[in-house]
Each structure stands twice: as structure tokens, then as C-alpha cells.
Amino acid sequence: MLRRRIIPCLDVSAGRVVKGVNFVNLRDCGDPVAAAVRYAAQGADEICWLNITADKESWSALLRQVEQAAREVDVPVTVGGGVSEERHVRELLGAGADKVSINSAALRSPALVQECAEAHGSQCIVVAIDACRSAAGYRAHAAGGRVATERDAIDWAEEAARLGAGELLVTSMDADGTGAGYDLELLGAIVDRVAVPVIASGGASGPAHIAEALARGTSAALAATIFHDGTFTVAEVKAECRRRGLPMR
């Protein structure tokens, strides 16, 4: 059985880590490089860095921060936000990112996923899916959750995997920041449809929620608030997951 991963998430805006509820009411949670170093020391398997207001910020400034993080952190770093063409993937990998997450641009032009996977390998390409419940099921959202699309999130997950995404980062907008637990229905539907690893995101309040998502078949669980607020450390989460019989890295 594949060993499961714990991934602290850094939602970054204007060079600072922020966190909100349902993608709004953001509060400052500190410096992203310092946070990445702290979580790596706690035993994080990876760090996920999402520049959530990239459309309003300097691309070169992001690259400089990623370069600094890559020098100071000894675990893989996935970076996303503002990636709209293949050269962005190339530049982030060159700056030291291990994987690149694509969201809005992939929804606009799914062929970008295939282009980037062919250029850099599927192992480098993560497609992020921000999903919100609707009368018709789940809808994928773009622009940091601000723009609803007509795409069914579960169908889009299957298409993204087929196009070459090596992983899917699935965030429930309804659960995000609430502490009510991951949307296991959403995650289960996607896990059952794709053959690539799925990362659970949105809603964890502690190790029990993380263990539930991993037990449902996700390959990794991403969390933010519980780590930023110091409610739990990465090591404590891993210990509880192991106690529940889950194979952890």
C-alpha cells in the first residue's frame, strides 16, 4: 500500500501567508518562507505554496520567494498561482519548485495540461480543482474560487488526469476553513474515477478528519489552519494517522 503524505498549505497573497473561511475573510498568518521551514522541520512530506492573488502581483517577486524557499527547505515544494502558459511552469521549476499547480488556465485551455506534461513530465504537473456544490452536483471554480464555471468538477478531474496531470489537488470550497471535515463525497467520487493520486483539501480541524480522507483513498491530505494556528503539528497528525493503521511516510 502506498504511504500517505501530509502537506501543509501556504495560501500566499502579497507575499504573506493568509487563511480564511470559504475562500473569503482572509487573515494574515505570517511569512511563507519561515512557515515552509517550520513545517519541513515538523516532518511535512511536501509544502504546497498557492499564490492566490497572482493576477495582481509580480511574477518575478514570486520567483524570488520560491528560490529562497527552495534554498531553505529540504522537502518537495509545489507552487501554483498565475500559471497560464508552459513557460511559467518552466520558470517555477527553474526557481526550485518540484511540482507546479495549474488551476484557472487549465479550465480555460485544457490543452495546457497536456502541453506542460509533455514538456516536463506528468510527475511535475498538479491540476488544482476548487469545487463547490450546486444543484447539478459540483462545479469547478476559477480565479481563486471567485468565478464559477460550467464544468462539472468530477468530470473535469477525469479529463485533467487523462490529459496528463500527475496529481489532482481537490479543494471543497464549501468546507474550506470551516473545520467541519473534508467533503468525503466529493473526494470519493474523484478517487473512484481517476488513477492518479488525489490530494484532499478543505475543512480539516484535526488528525481525525485527515485520517478519514486518507482512509477513503486519497494519497495525501492538505491542511492549513490547524498548522498555522499551532493546533496540531505535522508530527502529531502523522502519529495519529499511524495509530489508526494508515501507512505514513
Coordinates of N, CA and C in Angstrom, one line a residue:
M1 N 0.8 -1.2 0.0 CA 0.0 0.0 0.0 C 0.9 1.3 0.0
L2 N 0.5 2.2 -0.8 CA 1.3 3.5 -0.9 C 1.2 4.2 0.4
R3 N 2.3 4.8 0.8 CA 2.4 5.5 2.1 C 1.7 6.9 1.8
R4 N 1.0 7.4 2.8 CA 0.2 8.6 2.7 C 1.1 9.8 3.1
R5 N 0.7 11.0 2.5 CA 1.5 12.2 2.8 C 0.7 13.3 3.5
I6 N 1.4 14.1 4.3 CA 0.8 15.2 4.9 C 1.4 16.5 4.3
I7 N 0.6 17.4 3.8 CA 1.1 18.6 3.1 C 0.5 19.8 3.7
P8 N 1.3 20.6 4.5 CA 0.8 21.9 4.9 C 0.7 22.8 3.6
C9 N -0.4 23.7 3.7 CA -0.6 24.6 2.5 C -0.4 26.0 2.9
L10 N 0.3 26.7 2.1 CA 0.5 28.1 2.2 C -0.2 28.9 1.2
D11 N -1.4 29.5 1.5 CA -2.1 30.4 0.6 C -1.4 31.7 0.8
V12 N -0.8 32.2 -0.3 CA 0.0 33.4 -0.2 C -0.6 34.6 -1.0
S13 N -0.7 35.7 -0.4 CA -1.2 36.9 -1.0 C -0.3 38.1 -0.6
A14 N 0.2 38.9 -1.6 CA 1.1 40.0 -1.3 C 2.3 39.6 -0.5
G15 N 2.8 38.4 -0.7 CA 4.0 37.9 -0.1 C 3.8 37.4 1.3
R16 N 2.5 37.3 1.8 CA 2.2 36.8 3.1 C 1.3 35.6 3.1
V17 N 1.5 34.7 4.1 CA 0.5 33.6 4.2 C -0.8 34.1 4.8
V18 N -1.9 33.7 4.1 CA -3.2 34.1 4.6 C -4.1 32.9 4.7
K19 N -5.2 33.1 5.5 CA -6.2 32.0 5.6 C -7.5 32.6 5.9
G20 N -8.6 32.0 5.3 CA -9.9 32.5 5.5 C -10.9 31.3 5.7
V21 N -12.2 31.6 5.5 CA -13.2 30.6 5.5 C -14.0 30.7 4.2
N22 N -14.2 29.5 3.5 CA -14.8 29.5 2.3 C -14.2 30.5 1.2
F23 N -12.9 30.6 1.3 CA -12.1 31.4 0.4 C -12.3 32.9 0.6
V24 N -12.9 33.4 1.7 CA -13.0 34.8 2.0 C -12.6 35.2 3.4
N25 N -12.6 36.5 3.7 CA -12.3 36.9 5.1 C -10.9 36.5 5.5
L26 N -9.9 36.8 4.6 CA -8.6 36.4 4.8 C -7.9 37.1 6.0
R27 N -7.1 36.3 6.7 CA -6.3 36.9 7.8 C -4.8 36.6 7.6
D28 N -3.9 37.4 8.1 CA -2.5 37.2 8.0 C -2.0 36.1 8.9
C29 N -1.2 35.2 8.3 CA -0.6 34.1 9.1 C 0.9 34.0 9.0
G30 N 1.5 35.1 8.5 CA 3.0 35.1 8.6 C 3.7 35.0 7.3
D31 N 5.0 34.9 7.4 CA 5.9 34.8 6.3 C 5.9 33.4 5.7
P32 N 5.8 33.3 4.3 CA 5.7 31.9 3.8 C 7.0 31.1 3.8
V33 N 8.1 31.8 3.7 CA 9.4 31.0 3.7 C 9.6 30.5 5.1
A34 N 9.4 31.3 6.1 CA 9.5 30.9 7.5 C 8.6 29.7 7.9
A35 N 7.3 29.8 7.3 CA 6.3 28.8 7.6 C 6.8 27.5 6.9
A36 N 7.3 27.6 5.7 CA 7.7 26.4 5.0 C 8.9 25.7 5.7
V37 N 9.8 26.5 6.3 CA 10.9 25.9 7.0 C 10.4 25.2 8.3
R38 N 9.5 25.9 9.0 CA 8.9 25.3 10.2 C 8.2 24.0 9.9
Y39 N 7.4 23.9 8.9 CA 6.6 22.7 8.6 C 7.5 21.6 8.1
A40 N 8.6 21.9 7.4 CA 9.5 20.9 7.0 C 10.2 20.3 8.2
A41 N 10.6 21.1 9.2 CA 11.2 20.6 10.4 C 10.3 19.8 11.2
Q42 N 8.9 20.0 11.1 CA 8.0 19.2 11.8 C 7.7 17.8 11.1
G43 N 8.3 17.6 9.9 CA 8.1 16.3 9.2 C 7.1 16.3 8.1
A44 N 6.8 17.5 7.6 CA 5.9 17.6 6.4 C 6.6 16.8 5.2
D45 N 5.7 16.1 4.5 CA 6.2 15.4 3.3 C 6.4 16.3 2.1
E46 N 5.6 17.3 2.0 CA 5.7 18.3 1.0 C 5.2 19.6 1.5
I47 N 5.4 20.7 0.8 CA 4.8 22.0 1.0 C 4.1 22.4 -0.2
C48 N 2.9 22.9 0.0 CA 2.1 23.4 -1.2 C 2.0 25.0 -1.0
W49 N 2.5 25.7 -2.0 CA 2.5 27.2 -2.0 C 1.6 27.7 -3.1
L50 N 0.5 28.3 -2.7 CA -0.5 28.7 -3.7 C -0.6 30.3 -3.7
N51 N -0.2 30.9 -4.7 CA -0.3 32.4 -4.8 C -1.7 32.8 -5.2
I52 N -2.6 33.0 -4.3 CA -4.0 33.1 -4.6 C -4.4 34.4 -5.2
T53 N -3.6 35.4 -5.2 CA -3.9 36.7 -5.8 C -2.8 37.0 -6.9
A54 N -2.4 36.0 -7.6 CA -1.3 36.1 -8.5 C -1.6 37.1 -9.6
D55 N -2.9 37.3 -10.0 CA -3.2 38.2 -11.1 C -2.9 39.6 -10.8
K56 N -2.7 39.9 -9.5 CA -2.4 41.3 -9.1 C -1.0 41.5 -8.6
E57 N -0.2 40.5 -8.8 CA 1.2 40.6 -8.2 C 2.3 40.3 -9.2
S58 N 3.5 40.6 -8.7 CA 4.7 40.5 -9.6 C 5.1 39.0 -9.7
W59 N 5.2 38.6 -10.9 CA 5.7 37.2 -11.2 C 7.2 37.1 -10.7
S60 N 8.0 38.1 -11.0 CA 9.4 38.0 -10.6 C 9.5 37.9 -9.1
A61 N 8.6 38.6 -8.3 CA 8.7 38.5 -6.9 C 8.4 37.1 -6.4
L62 N 7.4 36.5 -7.0 CA 7.1 35.1 -6.7 C 8.3 34.2 -6.9
L63 N 8.9 34.4 -8.1 CA 10.0 33.5 -8.4 C 11.2 33.7 -7.3
R64 N 11.4 34.9 -6.9 CA 12.4 35.2 -5.9 C 12.1 34.5 -4.6
Q65 N 10.8 34.5 -4.2 CA 10.4 33.8 -2.9 C 10.5 32.3 -3.0
V66 N 10.2 31.8 -4.2 CA 10.3 30.3 -4.4 C 11.8 29.9 -4.4
E67 N 12.6 30.7 -5.0 CA 14.1 30.4 -4.9 C 14.6 30.4 -3.5
Q68 N 14.1 31.4 -2.7 CA 14.5 31.4 -1.3 C 14.0 30.2 -0.5
A69 N 12.8 29.8 -0.7 CA 12.2 28.7 -0.1 C 12.9 27.4 -0.5
A70 N 13.3 27.3 -1.8 CA 13.9 26.1 -2.3 C 15.3 25.9 -1.6
R71 N 16.0 27.1 -1.3 CA 17.3 27.0 -0.7 C 17.2 26.6 0.8
E72 N 16.1 26.9 1.4 CA 16.0 26.7 2.9 C 15.2 25.5 3.3
V73 N 14.4 24.9 2.3 CA 13.5 23.8 2.7 C 14.0 22.5 2.0
D74 N 14.0 21.4 2.7 CA 14.6 20.2 2.2 C 13.5 19.1 1.8
V75 N 12.2 19.6 1.6 CA 11.2 18.7 1.2 C 10.6 19.3 -0.1
P76 N 10.0 18.5 -0.9 CA 9.4 19.0 -2.2 C 8.4 20.1 -2.0
V77 N 8.5 21.1 -2.9 CA 7.6 22.2 -2.9 C 6.8 22.3 -4.2
T78 N 5.4 22.3 -4.0 CA 4.6 22.5 -5.2 C 4.1 24.0 -5.1
V79 N 4.2 24.7 -6.3 CA 3.9 26.1 -6.4 C 2.8 26.3 -7.4
G80 N 1.8 27.1 -7.1 CA 0.7 27.4 -8.1 C 0.3 28.9 -7.9
G81 N -0.5 29.3 -8.9 CA -1.0 30.7 -8.8 C -0.4 31.5 -10.0
G82 N -1.3 31.9 -10.9 CA -0.8 32.7 -12.0 C -0.1 31.9 -13.2
V83 N -0.2 30.6 -13.1 CA 0.4 29.8 -14.1 C -0.5 29.7 -15.3
S84 N -0.2 30.4 -16.4 CA -1.1 30.4 -17.6 C -0.5 29.9 -18.9
E85 N 0.8 29.6 -18.8 CA 1.4 29.1 -20.0 C 2.6 28.2 -19.6
E86 N 3.1 27.4 -20.6 CA 4.2 26.5 -20.3 C 5.4 27.1 -19.8
R87 N 5.7 28.3 -20.2 CA 6.9 29.0 -19.7 C 6.9 29.3 -18.2
H88 N 5.7 29.5 -17.7 CA 5.5 29.7 -16.3 C 6.0 28.4 -15.5
V89 N 5.6 27.3 -16.0 CA 6.0 26.0 -15.4 C 7.5 25.9 -15.5
R90 N 8.0 26.2 -16.6 CA 9.5 26.1 -16.8 C 10.2 27.0 -15.8
E91 N 9.7 28.2 -15.6 CA 10.4 29.2 -14.8 C 10.3 28.8 -13.3
L92 N 9.1 28.3 -12.9 CA 9.0 27.9 -11.5 C 9.8 26.7 -11.2
L93 N 9.9 25.7 -12.1 CA 10.8 24.6 -11.9 C 12.2 25.0 -11.8
G94 N 12.6 26.0 -12.7 CA 13.9 26.5 -12.7 C 14.3 27.3 -11.4
A95 N 13.2 27.8 -10.7 CA 13.4 28.6 -9.5 C 13.6 27.6 -8.3
G96 N 13.2 26.3 -8.5 CA 13.4 25.4 -7.4 C 12.1 24.6 -7.0
A97 N 11.0 25.0 -7.6 CA 9.8 24.2 -7.3 C 9.9 22.8 -7.9
D98 N 9.4 21.8 -7.1 CA 9.4 20.4 -7.6 C 8.2 20.0 -8.4
K99 N 7.1 20.7 -8.2 CA 5.9 20.5 -9.0 C 5.2 21.8 -9.1
V100 N 4.4 21.9 -10.2 CA 3.6 23.2 -10.4 C 2.2 22.9 -10.5
S101 N 1.4 23.7 -9.8 CA -0.1 23.5 -9.8 C -0.7 24.5 -10.8
I102 N -1.6 24.0 -11.6 CA -2.4 24.8 -12.6 C -3.9 24.7 -12.3
N103 N -4.6 25.8 -12.3 CA -6.0 25.8 -12.0 C -6.8 26.5 -13.1
S104 N -6.9 27.8 -13.0 CA -7.7 28.6 -13.9 C -7.4 28.4 -15.3
A105 N -6.1 28.5 -15.6 CA -5.6 28.4 -17.0 C -6.0 27.1 -17.6
A106 N -5.9 26.0 -16.8 CA -6.3 24.7 -17.3 C -7.8 24.6 -17.6
L107 N -8.6 25.3 -16.8 CA -10.0 25.3 -17.1 C -10.3 26.0 -18.4
R108 N -9.6 27.1 -18.7 CA -9.8 27.9 -19.9 C -9.3 27.1 -21.1
S109 N -8.1 26.5 -20.9 CA -7.5 25.8 -22.0 C -6.9 24.4 -21.6
P110 N -7.8 23.4 -21.6 CA -7.3 22.1 -21.1 C -6.1 21.6 -21.8
A111 N -5.8 22.0 -23.0 CA -4.7 21.5 -23.7 C -3.4 21.9 -23.1
L112 N -3.4 22.9 -22.2 CA -2.2 23.4 -21.5 C -1.7 22.3 -20.6
V113 N -2.6 21.5 -20.0 CA -2.2 20.4 -19.1 C -1.3 19.4 -19.9
Q114 N -1.8 19.0 -21.1 CA -1.1 18.1 -21.9 C 0.3 18.7 -22.4
E115 N 0.3 20.0 -22.8 CA 1.5 20.6 -23.2 C 2.5 20.6 -22.1
C116 N 2.1 20.9 -20.9 CA 3.1 21.0 -19.8 C 3.6 19.6 -19.4
A117 N 2.7 18.7 -19.4 CA 3.0 17.3 -19.0 C 4.0 16.7 -20.0
E118 N 3.8 17.0 -21.3 CA 4.7 16.5 -22.3 C 6.1 17.2 -22.2
A119 N 6.1 18.5 -21.8 CA 7.3 19.2 -21.8 C 8.2 18.9 -20.5
H120 N 7.5 18.6 -19.4 CA 8.2 18.5 -18.1 C 7.9 17.2 -17.4
G121 N 7.0 16.4 -17.9 CA 6.7 15.1 -17.2 C 5.5 15.3 -16.4
S122 N 4.6 14.3 -16.4 CA 3.4 14.3 -15.6 C 3.7 14.5 -14.1
Q123 N 4.8 13.9 -13.6 CA 5.2 14.0 -12.2 C 5.3 15.4 -11.7
C124 N 5.5 16.4 -12.6 CA 5.7 17.8 -12.2 C 4.4 18.6 -12.3
I125 N 3.3 18.0 -12.8 CA 2.1 18.8 -13.1 C 1.0 18.3 -12.1
V126 N 0.5 19.3 -11.4 CA -0.7 19.1 -10.5 C -1.8 20.0 -11.0
V127 N -2.9 19.4 -11.2 CA -4.1 20.3 -11.5 C -4.9 20.4 -10.3
A128 N -5.1 21.7 -9.9 CA -5.9 22.1 -8.7 C -7.4 22.3 -9.1
I129 N -8.3 21.7 -8.3 CA -9.7 21.8 -8.6 C -10.4 22.4 -7.4
D130 N -10.9 23.6 -7.5 CA -11.7 24.2 -6.5 C -13.2 24.0 -6.8
A131 N -13.8 23.1 -5.9 CA -15.2 22.6 -6.2 C -16.2 23.1 -5.2
C132 N -17.4 23.5 -5.7 CA -18.4 24.0 -4.9 C -19.7 23.2 -5.2
R133 N -20.5 22.8 -4.2 CA -21.7 22.2 -4.5 C -22.7 23.1 -5.2
S134 N -23.5 22.5 -6.1 CA -24.5 23.2 -6.8 C -25.7 22.3 -7.0
A135 N -26.8 22.8 -7.5 CA -28.0 21.9 -7.7 C -27.7 20.8 -8.7
A136 N -26.7 21.0 -9.5 CA -26.3 20.0 -10.5 C -25.2 19.1 -10.1
G137 N -24.7 19.2 -8.9 CA -23.6 18.4 -8.4 C -22.5 19.3 -7.8
Y138 N -21.3 19.2 -8.4 CA -20.2 20.0 -8.0 C -19.7 20.8 -9.3
R139 N -19.4 22.1 -9.1 CA -18.9 22.9 -10.1 C -17.5 23.4 -9.8
A140 N -16.6 23.3 -10.9 CA -15.3 23.8 -10.7 C -15.3 25.3 -10.8
H141 N -14.5 25.9 -10.0 CA -14.4 27.4 -9.9 C -12.9 27.8 -10.3
A142 N -12.8 29.0 -10.9 CA -11.6 29.6 -11.3 C -11.3 30.8 -10.5
A143 N -10.1 31.4 -10.7 CA -9.7 32.7 -10.1 C -9.8 32.7 -8.6
G144 N -9.2 31.7 -8.0 CA -9.1 31.6 -6.6 C -10.5 31.4 -6.0
G145 N -11.4 30.7 -6.7 CA -12.8 30.5 -6.2 C -13.7 31.6 -6.5
R146 N -13.3 32.6 -7.2 CA -14.2 33.8 -7.4 C -15.1 33.7 -8.6
V147 N -14.7 32.8 -9.5 CA -15.5 32.6 -10.7 C -16.0 31.2 -10.9
A148 N -17.3 31.0 -11.0 CA -17.9 29.7 -11.2 C -17.8 29.4 -12.7
T149 N -17.5 28.1 -13.0 CA -17.6 27.7 -14.4 C -18.7 26.7 -14.6
E150 N -18.9 26.4 -15.9 CA -20.0 25.4 -16.2 C -19.4 23.9 -16.1
R151 N -18.2 23.8 -15.8 CA -17.6 22.4 -15.8 C -18.0 21.7 -14.5
D152 N -18.4 20.5 -14.7 CA -18.6 19.6 -13.5 C -17.2 19.2 -13.0
A153 N -17.0 19.4 -11.7 CA -15.7 19.2 -11.1 C -15.2 17.7 -11.2
I154 N -16.1 16.8 -11.1 CA -15.7 15.4 -11.2 C -15.4 15.0 -12.6
D155 N -16.1 15.4 -13.5 CA -15.8 15.2 -14.9 C -14.5 15.9 -15.3
W156 N -14.3 17.1 -14.8 CA -13.0 17.8 -15.1 C -11.8 17.1 -14.5
A157 N -12.0 16.5 -13.3 CA -10.9 15.7 -12.7 C -10.5 14.6 -13.6
E158 N -11.5 13.9 -14.1 CA -11.2 12.8 -15.0 C -10.5 13.2 -16.3
E159 N -10.9 14.3 -16.8 CA -10.3 14.9 -18.1 C -8.9 15.3 -17.8
A160 N -8.7 16.0 -16.7 CA -7.3 16.5 -16.4 C -6.4 15.4 -16.2
A161 N -6.8 14.3 -15.6 CA -5.9 13.1 -15.4 C -5.6 12.5 -16.8
R162 N -6.6 12.4 -17.6 CA -6.4 11.9 -19.0 C -5.4 12.7 -19.8
L163 N -5.4 14.0 -19.6 CA -4.6 14.9 -20.3 C -3.1 14.9 -19.8
G164 N -2.9 14.3 -18.7 CA -1.5 14.2 -18.2 C -1.2 14.7 -16.8
A165 N -2.2 15.2 -16.1 CA -1.9 15.7 -14.8 C -1.4 14.5 -13.9
G166 N -0.3 14.7 -13.2 CA 0.2 13.6 -12.4 C -0.4 13.5 -11.0
E167 N -1.1 14.6 -10.6 CA -1.8 14.6 -9.3 C -3.0 15.6 -9.5
L168 N -4.0 15.4 -8.6 CA -5.1 16.4 -8.5 C -5.2 16.9 -7.1
L169 N -5.2 18.2 -7.0 CA -5.4 18.8 -5.7 C -6.9 19.3 -5.6
V170 N -7.7 18.6 -4.8 CA -9.1 18.8 -4.8 C -9.5 19.5 -3.5
T171 N -10.0 20.8 -3.7 CA -10.4 21.6 -2.5 C -12.0 21.8 -2.5
S172 N -12.6 21.4 -1.4 CA -14.0 21.8 -1.3 C -14.1 23.2 -0.8
M173 N -14.7 24.0 -1.6 CA -14.9 25.4 -1.2 C -15.9 25.5 -0.1
D174 N -16.9 24.6 -0.1 CA -17.9 24.6 1.0 C -17.3 24.3 2.4
A175 N -16.3 23.5 2.4 CA -15.7 23.0 3.7 C -14.5 23.9 4.1
D176 N -13.9 24.6 3.1 CA -12.6 25.3 3.3 C -12.7 26.2 4.6
G177 N -11.8 25.9 5.5 CA -11.6 26.8 6.7 C -12.7 26.6 7.7
T178 N -13.6 25.7 7.5 CA -14.7 25.6 8.5 C -14.4 24.6 9.6
G179 N -13.4 23.7 9.4 CA -13.1 22.7 10.5 C -14.2 21.6 10.6
A180 N -15.1 21.6 9.6 CA -16.1 20.6 9.6 C -15.7 19.2 9.0
G181 N -14.5 19.2 8.5 CA -14.1 17.9 7.8 C -14.1 18.1 6.3
Y182 N -13.3 17.2 5.7 CA -13.2 17.2 4.2 C -14.6 16.7 3.6
D183 N -14.8 17.1 2.4 CA -16.0 16.6 1.7 C -15.7 15.2 1.1
L184 N -16.0 14.2 1.9 CA -15.7 12.8 1.5 C -16.4 12.4 0.3
E185 N -17.6 12.9 0.1 CA -18.4 12.5 -1.1 C -17.7 13.0 -2.3
L186 N -17.3 14.2 -2.3 CA -16.5 14.8 -3.5 C -15.2 14.0 -3.7
L187 N -14.5 13.8 -2.6 CA -13.2 13.1 -2.8 C -13.4 11.7 -3.3
G188 N -14.3 11.0 -2.7 CA -14.6 9.6 -3.0 C -15.0 9.5 -4.5
A189 N -15.8 10.4 -5.0 CA -16.3 10.4 -6.4 C -15.1 10.5 -7.3
I190 N -14.1 11.4 -7.0 CA -13.0 11.6 -7.8 C -12.0 10.4 -7.7
V191 N -11.7 10.0 -6.5 CA -10.8 8.8 -6.3 C -11.3 7.6 -7.1
D192 N -12.6 7.4 -7.2 CA -13.1 6.3 -7.9 C -13.1 6.4 -9.4
R193 N -12.8 7.7 -9.9 CA -12.8 7.9 -11.3 C -11.5 8.0 -11.9
V194 N -10.4 8.3 -11.1 CA -9.1 8.5 -11.7 C -8.1 7.6 -11.2
A195 N -7.0 7.4 -11.9 CA -5.9 6.5 -11.5 C -4.7 7.3 -10.9
V196 N -4.8 8.6 -10.9 CA -3.6 9.4 -10.4 C -3.9 9.8 -8.9
P197 N -2.9 10.1 -8.2 CA -3.1 10.5 -6.8 C -4.0 11.7 -6.6
V198 N -4.8 11.7 -5.6 CA -5.7 12.8 -5.2 C -5.3 13.3 -3.9
I199 N -5.1 14.6 -3.8 CA -4.8 15.3 -2.6 C -6.1 15.9 -2.0
A200 N -6.5 15.6 -0.8 CA -7.6 16.1 -0.1 C -7.3 17.5 0.4
S201 N -8.3 18.5 0.3 CA -8.1 19.8 0.8 C -9.4 20.4 1.2
G202 N -9.4 21.2 2.3 CA -10.6 22.0 2.7 C -11.4 21.4 3.8
G203 N -11.2 21.9 5.0 CA -12.1 21.5 6.1 C -11.5 20.8 7.3
A204 N -10.3 20.4 7.3 CA -9.7 19.6 8.4 C -9.6 20.4 9.7
S205 N -10.0 19.9 10.8 CA -9.8 20.5 12.1 C -8.9 19.7 13.0
G206 N -8.4 18.6 12.5 CA -7.5 17.8 13.3 C -7.2 16.4 12.6
P207 N -6.4 15.6 13.3 CA -6.0 14.3 12.7 C -7.1 13.4 12.3
A208 N -8.2 13.4 13.0 CA -9.3 12.5 12.7 C -9.9 12.8 11.3
H209 N -10.0 14.1 11.0 CA -10.5 14.4 9.6 C -9.5 14.0 8.6
I210 N -8.2 14.2 8.8 CA -7.2 13.8 7.9 C -7.2 12.3 7.7
A211 N -7.3 11.6 8.8 CA -7.3 10.1 8.7 C -8.5 9.6 7.9
E212 N -9.6 10.3 8.0 CA -10.8 9.9 7.3 C -10.6 10.0 5.8
A213 N -10.0 11.2 5.4 CA -9.8 11.4 4.0 C -8.8 10.4 3.4
L214 N -7.7 10.1 4.2 CA -6.7 9.2 3.7 C -7.3 7.7 3.6
A215 N -8.2 7.4 4.5 CA -8.8 6.1 4.5 C -9.7 5.9 3.4
R216 N -10.3 7.0 2.9 CA -11.2 7.0 1.7 C -10.5 6.8 0.4
G217 N -9.1 6.9 0.4 CA -8.4 6.6 -0.8 C -7.6 7.7 -1.3
T218 N -7.6 8.9 -0.7 CA -6.7 9.9 -1.1 C -5.3 9.6 -0.8
S219 N -4.4 10.1 -1.6 CA -2.9 9.8 -1.4 C -2.3 10.7 -0.4
A220 N -2.9 11.9 -0.3 CA -2.3 12.9 0.6 C -3.4 13.8 1.2
A221 N -3.2 14.4 2.3 CA -4.1 15.4 2.8 C -3.4 16.7 3.0
L222 N -4.0 17.7 2.6 CA -3.5 19.1 2.7 C -4.3 19.8 3.8
A223 N -3.6 20.6 4.6 CA -4.3 21.4 5.7 C -3.5 22.6 5.9
A224 N -4.2 23.6 6.4 CA -3.6 24.9 6.6 C -3.8 25.5 8.0
T225 N -5.1 25.7 8.4 CA -5.5 26.4 9.6 C -4.9 25.7 10.8
I226 N -5.0 24.4 10.9 CA -4.5 23.6 12.1 C -3.0 23.8 12.3
F227 N -2.3 24.0 11.2 CA -0.9 24.1 11.3 C -0.5 25.6 11.6
H228 N -1.2 26.5 10.9 CA -0.9 27.9 11.1 C -1.2 28.4 12.5
D229 N -2.3 27.9 13.0 CA -2.7 28.3 14.4 C -2.0 27.5 15.5
G230 N -1.2 26.5 15.1 CA -0.5 25.7 16.1 C -1.3 24.7 16.8
T231 N -2.5 24.4 16.3 CA -3.4 23.5 17.0 C -2.8 22.1 17.0
F232 N -2.2 21.7 15.9 CA -1.5 20.4 15.8 C -0.2 20.7 15.0
T233 N 0.8 19.9 15.3 CA 2.0 19.8 14.4 C 1.8 18.7 13.4
V234 N 2.6 18.8 12.4 CA 2.6 17.7 11.3 C 2.9 16.4 12.0
A235 N 3.9 16.4 12.9 CA 4.3 15.1 13.6 C 3.1 14.5 14.4
E236 N 2.3 15.4 15.0 CA 1.2 14.9 15.8 C 0.1 14.3 14.9
V237 N -0.1 14.9 13.7 CA -1.1 14.4 12.8 C -0.6 13.0 12.3
K238 N 0.6 12.9 11.9 CA 1.2 11.6 11.4 C 1.1 10.5 12.4
A239 N 1.4 10.9 13.7 CA 1.3 9.9 14.7 C -0.1 9.3 14.9
E240 N -1.1 10.2 14.9 CA -2.5 9.8 15.0 C -2.9 8.9 13.8
C241 N -2.5 9.3 12.6 CA -2.8 8.5 11.4 C -2.2 7.1 11.5
R242 N -1.0 7.0 12.0 CA -0.3 5.7 12.1 C -1.1 4.9 13.2
R243 N -1.5 5.6 14.2 CA -2.3 4.8 15.3 C -3.5 4.2 14.7
R244 N -4.1 4.9 13.7 CA -5.3 4.4 13.1 C -5.0 3.3 12.0
G245 N -3.8 3.0 11.8 CA -3.4 1.9 10.9 C -3.1 2.4 9.5
L246 N -2.9 3.7 9.3 CA -2.6 4.2 8.0 C -1.1 4.2 7.8
P247 N -0.6 3.7 6.6 CA 0.8 3.8 6.3 C 1.3 5.2 6.0
M248 N 2.1 5.8 6.7 CA 2.5 7.2 6.5 C 4.0 7.2 6.1
R249 N 4.3 8.2 5.4 CA 5.7 8.5 5.0 C 6.5 8.9 6.3

